[in-house]
CSV table of C-alpha atoms in Angstrom, one decimal:
chain,number,residue,atom,x,y,z
A,1,UNK,CA,32.1,-11.9,20.1
A,2,UNK,CA,30.3,-12.5,16.7
A,3,UNK,CA,32.1,-15.0,14.5
A,4,UNK,CA,31.0,-13.4,11.3
A,5,UNK,CA,32.0,-10.0,9.6
A,6,UNK,CA,30.1,-7.1,11.1
A,7,UNK,CA,31.2,-4.6,8.5
A,8,UNK,CA,32.0,-4.8,4.8
A,9,UNK,CA,35.8,-4.2,5.6
A,10,UNK,CA,35.8,-7.4,7.5
A,11,UNK,CA,34.6,-9.5,4.5
A,12,UNK,CA,37.3,-11.6,2.7
A,13,UNK,CA,37.2,-14.2,-0.2
A,14,UNK,CA,37.7,-17.1,2.1
A,15,UNK,CA,34.6,-16.3,4.3
A,16,UNK,CA,32.4,-15.7,1.2
A,17,UNK,CA,33.6,-19.1,-0.4
A,18,UNK,CA,32.9,-20.8,2.7
A,19,UNK,CA,29.3,-19.5,3.3
A,20,UNK,CA,28.3,-19.5,-0.3
A,21,UNK,CA,29.8,-23.1,-0.9
A,22,UNK,CA,31.7,-22.0,-4.0
A,23,UNK,CA,35.0,-20.4,-4.7
A,24,UNK,CA,35.2,-16.7,-4.7
A,25,UNK,CA,38.6,-15.7,-6.2
A,26,UNK,CA,38.0,-11.9,-5.9
A,27,UNK,CA,35.3,-9.3,-5.0
A,28,UNK,CA,34.6,-5.7,-4.4
A,29,UNK,CA,31.9,-4.0,-2.2
A,30,UNK,CA,30.0,-0.8,-2.9
A,31,UNK,CA,27.4,1.0,-1.1
A,32,UNK,CA,23.9,0.3,-2.7
A,33,UNK,CA,22.8,3.9,-2.9
A,34,UNK,CA,22.5,7.3,-1.3
A,35,UNK,CA,20.0,7.2,1.7
A,36,UNK,CA,19.6,3.4,1.5
A,37,UNK,CA,19.8,1.6,4.8
A,38,UNK,CA,19.6,4.4,7.3
A,39,UNK,CA,19.5,2.0,10.3
A,40,UNK,CA,21.6,-0.6,8.5
A,41,UNK,CA,24.5,-0.6,6.0
A,42,UNK,CA,23.3,-2.0,2.6
A,43,UNK,CA,26.1,-2.9,0.1
A,44,UNK,CA,26.4,-4.7,-3.3
A,45,UNK,CA,29.1,-7.3,-3.6
A,46,UNK,CA,30.5,-8.2,-7.1
A,47,UNK,CA,32.4,-11.4,-7.1
A,48,UNK,CA,34.4,-13.6,-9.5
A,49,UNK,CA,33.2,-17.3,-9.2
A,50,UNK,CA,33.5,-20.3,-11.5
A,51,UNK,CA,30.2,-19.3,-13.0
A,52,UNK,CA,31.6,-15.8,-13.9
A,53,UNK,CA,30.7,-12.3,-12.3
A,54,UNK,CA,28.2,-12.5,-9.7
A,55,UNK,CA,26.3,-10.0,-7.4
A,56,UNK,CA,24.6,-10.2,-4.1
A,57,UNK,CA,23.5,-7.8,-1.4
A,58,UNK,CA,25.3,-7.8,2.0
A,59,UNK,CA,23.4,-6.0,4.9
A,60,UNK,CA,25.1,-5.1,8.1
A,61,UNK,CA,24.4,-3.1,11.3
A,62,UNK,CA,24.7,0.6,10.9
A,63,UNK,CA,28.2,2.0,11.5
A,64,UNK,CA,26.7,4.9,13.1
A,65,UNK,CA,26.3,4.4,16.9
A,66,UNK,CA,23.2,6.4,17.3
A,67,UNK,CA,21.5,4.7,14.4
A,68,UNK,CA,22.5,1.2,15.9
A,69,UNK,CA,21.1,2.4,19.3
A,70,UNK,CA,17.6,3.0,17.6
A,71,UNK,CA,17.7,-0.2,15.8
A,72,UNK,CA,18.5,-2.2,18.8
A,73,UNK,CA,16.0,-0.4,21.1
A,74,UNK,CA,13.3,-2.0,18.6
A,75,UNK,CA,15.2,-5.3,17.9
A,76,UNK,CA,15.3,-4.4,14.3
A,77,UNK,CA,18.3,-6.4,13.3
A,78,UNK,CA,16.9,-9.4,15.3
A,79,UNK,CA,13.6,-9.1,13.6
A,80,UNK,CA,14.9,-9.2,9.9
A,81,UNK,CA,17.1,-12.1,10.9
A,82,UNK,CA,14.0,-14.0,12.2
A,83,UNK,CA,12.3,-13.0,9.1
A,84,UNK,CA,14.8,-14.5,6.7
A,85,UNK,CA,15.7,-17.7,8.7
A,86,UNK,CA,12.2,-18.7,10.0
A,87,UNK,CA,9.3,-16.8,8.3
A,88,UNK,CA,10.3,-16.3,4.7
A,89,UNK,CA,10.8,-20.0,4.0
A,90,UNK,CA,7.0,-20.7,5.0
A,91,UNK,CA,5.8,-17.9,2.7
A,92,UNK,CA,4.9,-17.8,-1.1
A,93,UNK,CA,5.3,-14.0,-1.0
A,94,UNK,CA,8.3,-13.0,-3.1
A,95,UNK,CA,11.3,-11.6,-1.3
A,96,UNK,CA,15.2,-11.7,-1.9
A,97,UNK,CA,16.5,-15.3,-1.6
A,98,UNK,CA,18.8,-15.5,1.5
A,99,UNK,CA,22.1,-17.1,1.1
A,100,UNK,CA,23.4,-16.6,4.6
A,101,UNK,CA,22.2,-15.0,7.9
A,102,UNK,CA,23.8,-14.5,11.3
A,103,UNK,CA,22.9,-12.6,14.3
A,104,UNK,CA,24.7,-12.3,17.7
A,105,UNK,CA,22.4,-12.2,20.6
A,106,UNK,CA,25.3,-10.4,22.8
A,107,UNK,CA,26.5,-7.7,20.4
A,108,UNK,CA,23.2,-7.3,18.3
A,109,UNK,CA,25.4,-7.3,15.2
A,110,UNK,CA,24.1,-9.2,12.0
A,111,UNK,CA,24.9,-9.9,8.5
A,112,UNK,CA,22.7,-11.0,5.6
A,113,UNK,CA,23.7,-12.2,2.2
A,114,UNK,CA,20.7,-11.8,-0.2
A,115,UNK,CA,19.7,-12.1,-3.6
A,116,UNK,CA,20.4,-9.0,-5.9
A,117,UNK,CA,17.0,-8.6,-7.4
A,118,UNK,CA,18.2,-8.4,-11.2
A,119,UNK,CA,15.4,-7.6,-13.5
A,120,UNK,CA,13.4,-5.7,-10.9
A,121,UNK,CA,13.2,-1.9,-10.5
A,122,UNK,CA,12.8,-0.3,-7.1
A,123,UNK,CA,9.6,1.9,-6.3
A,124,UNK,CA,9.7,5.4,-5.5
A,125,UNK,CA,7.3,7.3,-3.4
A,126,UNK,CA,7.6,10.5,-5.2
A,127,UNK,CA,7.0,8.9,-8.6
A,128,UNK,CA,4.3,6.7,-7.3
A,129,UNK,CA,3.0,3.5,-8.9
A,130,UNK,CA,0.3,2.4,-11.5
A,131,UNK,CA,-3.1,0.8,-10.9
A,132,UNK,CA,-1.7,-2.6,-12.0
A,133,UNK,CA,1.3,-2.3,-9.5
A,134,UNK,CA,-1.1,-1.5,-6.7
A,135,UNK,CA,-3.1,-4.5,-7.5
A,136,UNK,CA,0.1,-6.6,-7.3
A,137,UNK,CA,1.1,-5.2,-3.9
A,138,UNK,CA,-2.2,-5.9,-2.4
A,139,UNK,CA,-2.3,-9.4,-3.8
A,140,UNK,CA,1.2,-9.9,-2.0
A,141,UNK,CA,-0.1,-8.4,1.2
A,142,UNK,CA,-3.2,-10.6,1.3
A,143,UNK,CA,-0.9,-13.6,0.8
A,144,UNK,CA,1.4,-12.6,3.7
A,145,UNK,CA,-1.2,-11.7,6.1
A,146,UNK,CA,-3.3,-14.8,5.4
A,147,UNK,CA,-0.2,-17.1,5.8
A,148,UNK,CA,0.7,-15.6,9.3
A,149,UNK,CA,-2.9,-15.0,10.4
A,150,UNK,CA,-3.2,-15.5,14.2
A,151,UNK,CA,0.0,-17.4,14.2
A,152,UNK,CA,1.7,-18.2,17.5
A,153,UNK,CA,4.9,-19.0,15.7
A,154,UNK,CA,7.9,-16.7,15.6
A,155,UNK,CA,7.6,-15.6,19.3
A,156,UNK,CA,10.2,-12.9,19.4
A,157,UNK,CA,7.9,-10.9,16.8
A,158,UNK,CA,5.9,-8.8,19.2
A,159,UNK,CA,2.5,-7.0,19.0
A,160,UNK,CA,3.6,-3.4,18.5
A,161,UNK,CA,1.9,-1.5,21.3
A,162,UNK,CA,5.0,-1.8,23.3
A,163,UNK,CA,6.3,1.0,25.7
A,164,UNK,CA,9.1,1.8,23.4
A,165,UNK,CA,6.8,2.1,20.5
A,166,UNK,CA,4.3,4.3,22.3
A,167,UNK,CA,7.0,6.5,23.6
A,168,UNK,CA,8.8,6.9,20.3
A,169,UNK,CA,5.6,7.8,18.3
A,170,UNK,CA,4.6,10.5,21.0
A,171,UNK,CA,8.0,12.0,21.2
A,172,UNK,CA,8.5,12.0,17.3
A,173,UNK,CA,5.0,13.6,16.9
A,174,UNK,CA,5.8,16.2,19.5
A,175,UNK,CA,9.1,17.0,18.1
A,176,UNK,CA,8.1,16.8,14.4
A,177,UNK,CA,4.9,18.6,14.2
A,178,UNK,CA,6.3,22.2,14.9
A,179,UNK,CA,8.7,21.6,11.8
A,180,UNK,CA,5.8,20.4,9.7
A,181,UNK,CA,3.5,23.4,10.7
A,182,UNK,CA,6.3,25.8,9.8
A,183,UNK,CA,7.5,24.2,6.5
A,184,UNK,CA,4.2,22.9,5.0
A,185,UNK,CA,1.5,25.1,6.5
A,186,UNK,CA,-0.2,25.4,3.0
A,187,UNK,CA,-1.2,21.8,2.8
A,188,UNK,CA,-2.2,21.2,6.4
A,189,UNK,CA,-5.9,20.4,6.7
A,190,UNK,CA,-8.0,22.8,8.5
A,191,UNK,CA,-8.3,22.1,12.1
A,192,UNK,CA,-5.4,19.5,12.3
A,193,UNK,CA,-3.0,21.8,14.1
A,194,UNK,CA,-5.5,22.1,17.0
A,195,UNK,CA,-5.8,18.4,17.3
A,196,UNK,CA,-2.0,17.3,17.3
A,197,UNK,CA,-1.9,17.3,21.2
A,198,UNK,CA,-5.0,15.2,21.5
A,199,UNK,CA,-3.6,12.8,18.9
A,200,UNK,CA,-0.3,12.5,20.9
A,201,UNK,CA,-2.4,11.6,24.0
A,202,UNK,CA,-4.4,9.1,21.9
A,203,UNK,CA,-1.5,7.0,20.7
A,204,UNK,CA,-1.7,4.3,23.2
A,205,UNK,CA,-5.4,4.1,22.5
A,206,UNK,CA,-4.8,3.7,18.8
A,207,UNK,CA,-2.1,1.3,19.1
A,208,UNK,CA,-4.0,-0.9,21.5
A,209,UNK,CA,-6.9,-1.0,18.9
A,210,UNK,CA,-4.7,-2.0,15.9
A,211,UNK,CA,-2.8,-4.7,17.8
A,212,UNK,CA,-6.0,-6.4,19.2
A,213,UNK,CA,-7.0,-9.9,17.8
A,214,UNK,CA,-7.3,-10.7,14.9
A,215,UNK,CA,-3.8,-10.0,13.9
A,216,UNK,CA,-1.1,-11.2,11.7
A,217,UNK,CA,2.6,-10.6,10.9
A,218,UNK,CA,2.8,-7.4,8.9
A,219,UNK,CA,5.8,-6.1,6.9
A,220,UNK,CA,5.7,-3.1,9.0
A,221,UNK,CA,7.3,-0.5,6.6
A,222,UNK,CA,5.4,-1.0,3.4
A,223,UNK,CA,6.2,1.8,1.3
A,224,UNK,CA,7.3,2.1,-2.5
A,225,UNK,CA,10.9,2.2,-1.6
A,226,UNK,CA,10.7,-1.2,0.0
A,227,UNK,CA,9.0,-2.7,-3.0
A,228,UNK,CA,10.5,-4.0,-6.3
A,229,UNK,CA,8.6,-4.6,-9.5
A,230,UNK,CA,9.1,-6.7,-12.6
A,231,UNK,CA,6.2,-7.0,-14.9
A,232,UNK,CA,3.1,-8.0,-12.8
A,233,UNK,CA,5.5,-9.3,-10.0
A,234,UNK,CA,6.5,-7.7,-6.7
A,235,UNK,CA,9.2,-8.5,-4.2
A,236,UNK,CA,9.2,-7.0,-0.7
A,237,UNK,CA,12.5,-5.9,0.9
A,238,UNK,CA,13.7,-4.6,4.2
A,239,UNK,CA,12.0,-6.6,7.0
A,240,UNK,CA,13.6,-4.8,10.0
A,241,UNK,CA,10.1,-3.5,11.1
A,242,UNK,CA,8.1,-6.8,10.9
A,243,UNK,CA,5.6,-6.8,13.8
A,244,UNK,CA,2.1,-8.3,14.8
A,245,UNK,CA,-0.6,-5.9,14.0
A,246,UNK,CA,-4.2,-5.7,12.4
A,247,UNK,CA,-3.6,-6.5,8.7
A,248,UNK,CA,-4.8,-2.9,7.8
A,249,UNK,CA,-1.5,-1.7,9.2
A,250,UNK,CA,0.5,-2.6,6.1
A,251,UNK,CA,-2.5,-1.7,3.8
A,252,UNK,CA,-3.0,1.8,5.3
A,253,UNK,CA,0.5,2.7,5.1
A,254,UNK,CA,1.1,1.7,1.5
A,255,UNK,CA,-2.3,3.2,0.3
A,256,UNK,CA,-2.3,6.5,2.3
A,257,UNK,CA,1.6,7.4,2.0
A,258,UNK,CA,2.6,5.7,-1.4
A,259,UNK,CA,-0.6,6.5,-3.5
A,260,UNK,CA,-1.6,9.8,-4.7
A,261,UNK,CA,-5.2,10.8,-4.0
A,262,UNK,CA,-6.3,10.1,-7.6
A,263,UNK,CA,-5.1,6.6,-7.7
A,264,UNK,CA,-6.3,5.9,-4.1
A,265,UNK,CA,-9.7,7.1,-4.9
A,266,UNK,CA,-9.9,5.3,-8.3
A,267,UNK,CA,-10.8,2.0,-6.7
A,268,UNK,CA,-12.3,0.6,-3.5
A,269,UNK,CA,-8.8,-0.8,-2.5
A,270,UNK,CA,-9.9,-1.9,1.0
A,271,UNK,CA,-12.6,-4.1,-0.7
A,272,UNK,CA,-10.1,-5.4,-3.1
A,273,UNK,CA,-7.8,-6.3,-0.3
A,274,UNK,CA,-10.6,-7.8,1.7
A,275,UNK,CA,-11.7,-10.0,-1.3
A,276,UNK,CA,-8.1,-11.3,-1.7
A,277,UNK,CA,-7.7,-12.0,1.9
A,278,UNK,CA,-10.8,-14.0,2.2
A,279,UNK,CA,-10.0,-15.9,-0.9
A,280,UNK,CA,-7.2,-17.4,1.1
A,281,UNK,CA,-9.7,-18.7,3.5
A,282,UNK,CA,-9.7,-16.0,6.2
A,283,UNK,CA,-13.1,-15.3,7.7
A,284,UNK,CA,-13.0,-11.5,8.3
A,285,UNK,CA,-15.9,-9.0,8.1
A,286,UNK,CA,-15.5,-6.1,5.6
A,287,UNK,CA,-17.0,-3.6,8.1
A,288,UNK,CA,-14.1,-4.5,10.6
A,289,UNK,CA,-11.6,-4.2,7.8
A,290,UNK,CA,-12.9,-0.7,6.8
A,291,UNK,CA,-13.1,0.4,10.5
A,292,UNK,CA,-9.4,-0.6,11.3
A,293,UNK,CA,-8.2,1.0,8.0
A,294,UNK,CA,-9.5,4.2,9.1
A,295,UNK,CA,-7.9,3.9,12.5
A,296,UNK,CA,-4.6,2.9,10.9
A,297,UNK,CA,-4.8,5.8,8.5
A,298,UNK,CA,-4.9,8.2,11.5
A,299,UNK,CA,-2.2,6.4,13.3
A,300,UNK,CA,0.0,6.8,10.3
A,301,UNK,CA,-0.1,10.6,10.5
A,302,UNK,CA,2.3,9.9,13.3
A,303,UNK,CA,4.7,8.2,10.8
A,304,UNK,CA,4.2,10.9,8.2
A,305,UNK,CA,5.1,13.7,10.6
A,306,UNK,CA,8.2,11.8,12.0
A,307,UNK,CA,9.6,10.8,8.8
A,308,UNK,CA,8.9,14.2,6.8
A,309,UNK,CA,10.2,16.2,9.7
A,310,UNK,CA,13.5,14.1,10.0
A,311,UNK,CA,14.3,14.4,6.0
A,312,UNK,CA,16.8,16.9,5.1
A,313,UNK,CA,14.4,19.7,3.7
A,314,UNK,CA,17.4,21.7,2.3
A,315,UNK,CA,17.9,18.7,-0.1
A,316,UNK,CA,15.6,18.9,-3.1
A,317,UNK,CA,14.7,15.4,-3.0
A,318,UNK,CA,14.2,15.4,0.8
A,319,UNK,CA,11.7,18.4,0.2
A,320,UNK,CA,9.8,16.6,-2.4
A,321,UNK,CA,9.7,13.4,-0.5
A,322,UNK,CA,8.4,15.0,2.5
A,323,UNK,CA,5.8,17.1,0.6
A,324,UNK,CA,4.6,13.9,-1.2
A,325,UNK,CA,4.2,12.0,2.0
A,326,UNK,CA,2.2,14.6,3.6
A,327,UNK,CA,0.2,15.5,0.8
A,328,UNK,CA,-0.9,11.7,0.3
A,329,UNK,CA,-1.6,11.4,4.1
A,330,UNK,CA,-3.3,14.6,4.6
A,331,UNK,CA,-5.8,13.9,1.7
A,332,UNK,CA,-6.4,10.4,3.1
A,333,UNK,CA,-7.3,11.8,6.4
A,334,UNK,CA,-9.7,14.3,4.9
A,335,UNK,CA,-11.4,11.8,2.4
A,336,UNK,CA,-11.9,9.1,5.3
A,337,UNK,CA,-12.9,11.7,7.9
A,338,UNK,CA,-10.2,9.9,10.0
A,339,UNK,CA,-9.6,13.1,12.1
A,340,UNK,CA,-13.0,12.5,13.7
A,341,UNK,CA,-11.5,9.6,15.6
A,342,UNK,CA,-9.5,12.0,17.7
A,343,UNK,CA,-11.3,12.5,20.9
């Protein structure tokens, strides 16, 4: 049985005082926001301490059994625990400071007490980001990837061509595409509908290619909703999907699903990323970077379909977010001629 709170209701002032190393006389807990933490429960704790009123973020396993089952199937709670306790201390990349972390191997429960990023604003895939913000994200990505390039450390973090990942992507693509074809037929590129079956069969081959050396540790879910901005600084959050991939995994997910076509085509972002990566001392051919970026762009069609089809399309924000993700993804596929990679 875990010896730490497994839900917000189980927190008390004595426990907070003990793990934070200072007296907490009273506190309140509130959900962080609608739609935040689908596979985890994210809350804001407001505390009274000798320093005054302070806040932090407390993150727990999902209270919904089905969501917990998905998270545990992919070891998502364990992965985030490993990030904050083992990986983050080795990085220069900005992420929330971790004040306390615990994970129970038996129950798979976890709790994180994290910095509340005061002064930062969270990104939004619908709103998009600016050119300077894109530069800052790419700089952070290059630093993350260079610091973990071909590392053998952090053994529980796997290459992501696992049977569960392959089966999940194939099932999600198969179930999600009919929804996309019905709801968003007007924006689907010509000929794509005829290639979905072949793409589904090709998922294992795609994953094998983008998890082949050289690889590094990727954030794994790098979209604007997991990025905080302050002036020219960025902070990355939500590390439940960290994995070992080609570095273009993060780059392609960010550029092809969080940037609109105009901004994505304004600069040669792949060359910008490559330059930043090599400035960290990584010897890596630009042509390899471009080829793997194209393959990752095709793979992320699976993500776009799975995510967009699972959103509440009767909800205005859900509809807008799905259309934004798909529009960005489809235009990137066409611009890169990535559909030509489907056998």
